[in-house]
Coordinates of C-alpha atoms and ligand atoms in Angstrom, one line a residue:
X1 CA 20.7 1.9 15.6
X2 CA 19.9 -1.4 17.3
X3 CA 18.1 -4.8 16.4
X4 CA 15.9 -6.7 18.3
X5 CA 16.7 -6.5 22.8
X6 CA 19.8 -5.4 22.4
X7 CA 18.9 -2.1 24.3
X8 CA 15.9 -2.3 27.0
X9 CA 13.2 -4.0 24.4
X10 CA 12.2 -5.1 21.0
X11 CA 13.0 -3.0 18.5
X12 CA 9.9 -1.2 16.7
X13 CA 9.1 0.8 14.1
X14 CA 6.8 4.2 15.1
X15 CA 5.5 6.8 13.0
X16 CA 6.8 10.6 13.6
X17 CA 3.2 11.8 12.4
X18 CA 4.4 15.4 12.6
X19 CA 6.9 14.7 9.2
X20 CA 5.1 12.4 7.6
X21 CA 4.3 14.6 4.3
X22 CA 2.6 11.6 2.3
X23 CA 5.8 11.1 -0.4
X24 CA 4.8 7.0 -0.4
X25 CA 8.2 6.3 -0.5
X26 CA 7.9 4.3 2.9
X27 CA 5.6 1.8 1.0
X28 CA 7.1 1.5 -2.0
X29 CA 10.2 0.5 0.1
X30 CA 8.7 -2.3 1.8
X31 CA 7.1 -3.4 -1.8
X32 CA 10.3 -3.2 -3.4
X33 CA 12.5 -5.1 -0.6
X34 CA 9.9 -7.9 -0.4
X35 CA 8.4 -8.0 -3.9
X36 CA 4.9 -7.9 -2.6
X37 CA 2.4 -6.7 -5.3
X38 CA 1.6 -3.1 -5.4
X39 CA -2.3 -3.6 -3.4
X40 CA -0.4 -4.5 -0.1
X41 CA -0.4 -2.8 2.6
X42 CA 2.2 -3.7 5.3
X43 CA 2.7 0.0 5.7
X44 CA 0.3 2.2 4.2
X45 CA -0.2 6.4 4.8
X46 CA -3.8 7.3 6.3
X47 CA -4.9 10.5 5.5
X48 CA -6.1 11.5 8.7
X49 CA -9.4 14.8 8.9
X50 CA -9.3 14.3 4.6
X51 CA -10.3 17.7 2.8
X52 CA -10.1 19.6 5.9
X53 CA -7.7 22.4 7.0
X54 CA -6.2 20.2 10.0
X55 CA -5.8 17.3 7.4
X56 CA -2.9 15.0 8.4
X57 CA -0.8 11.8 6.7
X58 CA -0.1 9.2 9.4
X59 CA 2.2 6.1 8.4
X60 CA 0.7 2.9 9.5
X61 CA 2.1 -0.4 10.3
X62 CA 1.8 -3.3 12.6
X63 CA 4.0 -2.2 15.7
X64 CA 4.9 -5.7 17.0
X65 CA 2.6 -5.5 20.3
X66 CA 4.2 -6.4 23.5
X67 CA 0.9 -7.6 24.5
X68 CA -0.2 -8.2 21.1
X69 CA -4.2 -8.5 21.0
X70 CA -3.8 -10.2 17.5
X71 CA -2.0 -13.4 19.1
X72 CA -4.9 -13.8 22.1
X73 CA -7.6 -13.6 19.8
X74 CA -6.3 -16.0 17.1
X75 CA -7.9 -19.5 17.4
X76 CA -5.4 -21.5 15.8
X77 CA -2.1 -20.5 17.7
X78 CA -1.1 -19.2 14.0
X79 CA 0.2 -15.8 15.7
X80 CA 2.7 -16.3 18.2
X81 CA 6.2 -14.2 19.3
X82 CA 9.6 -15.1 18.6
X83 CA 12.2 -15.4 20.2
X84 CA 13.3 -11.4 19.9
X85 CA 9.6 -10.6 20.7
X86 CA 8.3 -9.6 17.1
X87 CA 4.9 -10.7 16.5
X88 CA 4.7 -13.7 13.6
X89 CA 2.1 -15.0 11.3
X90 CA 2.8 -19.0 10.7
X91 CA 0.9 -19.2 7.1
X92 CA 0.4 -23.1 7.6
X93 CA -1.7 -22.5 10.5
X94 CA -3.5 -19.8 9.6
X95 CA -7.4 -20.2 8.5
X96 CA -7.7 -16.8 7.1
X97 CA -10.5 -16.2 9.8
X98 CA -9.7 -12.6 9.8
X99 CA -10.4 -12.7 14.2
X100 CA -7.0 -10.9 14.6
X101 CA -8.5 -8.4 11.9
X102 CA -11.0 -7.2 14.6
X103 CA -8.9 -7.7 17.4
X104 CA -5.8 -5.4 15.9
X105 CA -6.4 -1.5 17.3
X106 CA -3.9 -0.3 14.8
X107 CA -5.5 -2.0 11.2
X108 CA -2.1 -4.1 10.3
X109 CA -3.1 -7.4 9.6
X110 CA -4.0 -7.6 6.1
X111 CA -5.0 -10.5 3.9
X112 CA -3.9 -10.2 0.4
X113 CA -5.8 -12.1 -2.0
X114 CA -2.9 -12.7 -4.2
X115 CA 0.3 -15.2 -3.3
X116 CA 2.9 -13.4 -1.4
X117 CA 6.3 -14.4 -3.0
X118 CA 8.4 -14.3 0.0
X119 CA 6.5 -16.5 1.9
X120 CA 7.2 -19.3 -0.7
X121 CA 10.9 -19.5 1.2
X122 CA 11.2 -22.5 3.6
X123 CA 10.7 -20.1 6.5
X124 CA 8.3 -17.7 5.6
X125 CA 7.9 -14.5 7.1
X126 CA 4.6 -14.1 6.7
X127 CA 1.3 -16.1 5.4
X128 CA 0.9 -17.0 2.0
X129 CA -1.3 -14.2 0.7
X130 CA -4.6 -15.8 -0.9
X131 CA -6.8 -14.3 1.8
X132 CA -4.6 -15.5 4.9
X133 CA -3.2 -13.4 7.4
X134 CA -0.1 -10.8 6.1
X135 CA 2.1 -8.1 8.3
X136 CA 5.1 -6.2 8.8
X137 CA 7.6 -8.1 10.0
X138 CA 9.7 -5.2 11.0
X139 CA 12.3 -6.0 8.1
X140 CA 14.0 -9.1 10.2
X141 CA 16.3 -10.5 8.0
X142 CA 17.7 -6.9 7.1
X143 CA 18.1 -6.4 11.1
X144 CA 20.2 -9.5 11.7
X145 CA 22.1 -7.7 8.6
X146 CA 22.4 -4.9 10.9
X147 CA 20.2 -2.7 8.7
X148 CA 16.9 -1.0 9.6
X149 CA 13.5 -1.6 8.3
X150 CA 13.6 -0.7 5.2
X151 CA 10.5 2.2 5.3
X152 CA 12.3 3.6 7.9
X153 CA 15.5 3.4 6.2
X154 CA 13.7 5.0 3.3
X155 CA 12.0 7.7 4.8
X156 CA 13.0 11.0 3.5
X157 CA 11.7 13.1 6.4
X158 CA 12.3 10.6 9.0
X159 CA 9.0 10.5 10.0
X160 CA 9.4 7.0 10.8
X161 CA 11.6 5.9 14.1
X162 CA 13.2 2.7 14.6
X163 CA 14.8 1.2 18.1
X164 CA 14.1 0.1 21.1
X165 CA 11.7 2.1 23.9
X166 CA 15.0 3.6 25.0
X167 CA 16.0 4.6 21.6
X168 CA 12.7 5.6 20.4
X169 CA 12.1 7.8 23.6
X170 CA 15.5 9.6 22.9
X171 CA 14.3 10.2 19.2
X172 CA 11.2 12.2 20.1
X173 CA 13.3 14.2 22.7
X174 CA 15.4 14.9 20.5
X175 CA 12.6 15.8 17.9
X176 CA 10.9 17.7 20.4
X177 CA 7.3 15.3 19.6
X178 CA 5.3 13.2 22.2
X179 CA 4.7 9.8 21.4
X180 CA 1.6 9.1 19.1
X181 CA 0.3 7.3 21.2
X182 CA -2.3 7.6 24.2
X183 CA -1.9 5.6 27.1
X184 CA -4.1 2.2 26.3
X185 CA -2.1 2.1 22.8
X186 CA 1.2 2.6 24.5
X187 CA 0.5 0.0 26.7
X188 CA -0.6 -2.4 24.3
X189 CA 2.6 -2.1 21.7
X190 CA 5.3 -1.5 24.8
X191 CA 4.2 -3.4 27.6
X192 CA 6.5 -2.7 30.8
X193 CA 8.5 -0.2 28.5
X194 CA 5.0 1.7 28.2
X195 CA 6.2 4.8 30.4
X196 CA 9.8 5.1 29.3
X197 CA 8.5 6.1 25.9
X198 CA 5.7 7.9 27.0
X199 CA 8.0 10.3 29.2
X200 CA 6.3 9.5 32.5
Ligands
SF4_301 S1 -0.2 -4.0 15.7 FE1 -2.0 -5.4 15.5 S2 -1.2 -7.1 14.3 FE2 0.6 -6.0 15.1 S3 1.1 -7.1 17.0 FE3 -0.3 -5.3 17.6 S4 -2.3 -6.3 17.6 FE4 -1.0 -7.7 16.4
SF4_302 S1 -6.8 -14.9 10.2 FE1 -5.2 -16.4 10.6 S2 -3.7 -15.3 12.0 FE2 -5.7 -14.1 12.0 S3 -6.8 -14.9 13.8 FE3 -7.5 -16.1 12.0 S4 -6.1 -17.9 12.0 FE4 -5.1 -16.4 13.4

């Protein structure tokens, strides 16, 4: 397992949609490690064709764009990258505007209207609930701890993959699944790495 660049790209968090068989555990993990109230949704299972025969569950989480459309639309610099090129929320800029709401493809920013306890810490991870901008963070401070995020940690099917493009592209070989995602997605969450996962 690797953290953030240590291996040819961020490391990310992407969904094995083929295992996923709707347990919740993956959400009630990120709850639990970050004592967010039960509403939120930094991860959250999508039933995908609901009620019919091809019905699917397909975990869902911010993936931590490379070329993150959430950070060009936001108007008050609020979302920005750091250093290890997660995507970040700074809750003392952000206007609750909801812009990166419509620019996200993937649904992920959310805006609790409760306070989010973590972010009370001096450096908050996120915003500070109450209608402003919320997100997966990709579990930072349990990677510099060398663990994994903790849905992915917690999955009991492992339909969720953590590592870098390298990693990740290994995991789905190994799995025998293609990537989730088409082209323009791939693009948008792994930049330059876009092909390496995508097997081109
Ligand atoms: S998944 Fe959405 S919120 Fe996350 S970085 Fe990409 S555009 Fe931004
Ligand atoms: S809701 Fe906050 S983070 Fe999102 S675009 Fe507006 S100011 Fe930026």
């Amino acid at each position: 397992m690797s953290t953030q660049d240590s291996n040819g790209g961020p490391a990310r968090v992407i969904p094995n949609w083929e295992s996923c068989i709707d347990c919740g555990a993956c959400e009630v993990a990120c709850q639990r490690t970050w004592d967010l109230p039960p509403e939120s949704d930094r991860i959250q299972v999508v039933a995908i064709e609901h009620g019919t025969d091809n019905e699917t569950n397909k975990p869902m989480q911010c993936y931590n764009c490379a070329e993150a459309p959430c950070i060009d639309v936001c108007p008050t610099e609020a979302l920005h990258y750091t250093d290890n090129g997660s995507v970040r929320v700074s809750g003392d800029k952000c206007i609750g505007c909801h812009y990166c709401g419509v620019g996200c493809p993937f649904g992920a920013p959310q805006f609790p209207d409760g306070e989010v306890p973590e972010a009370q810490e001096s450096e908050p991870l996120g915003a500070r609930g109450n209608g402003l901008m919320d997100k997966c963070t990709t579990c930072e401070p349990r990677q510099e701890n060398d663990l994994e995020p903790a849905c992915s940690s917690e999955c009991p099917t492992d339909a969720l993959l953590f590592g870098t493009p390298e990693e990740l592209s290994e995991k789905l070989d190994e799995d025998n699944v293609s990537t989730p995602f088409n082209e323009e997605s791939a693009q948008i969450i792994f930049g330059d790495d876009a092909d390496e996962v995508m097997g081109d």
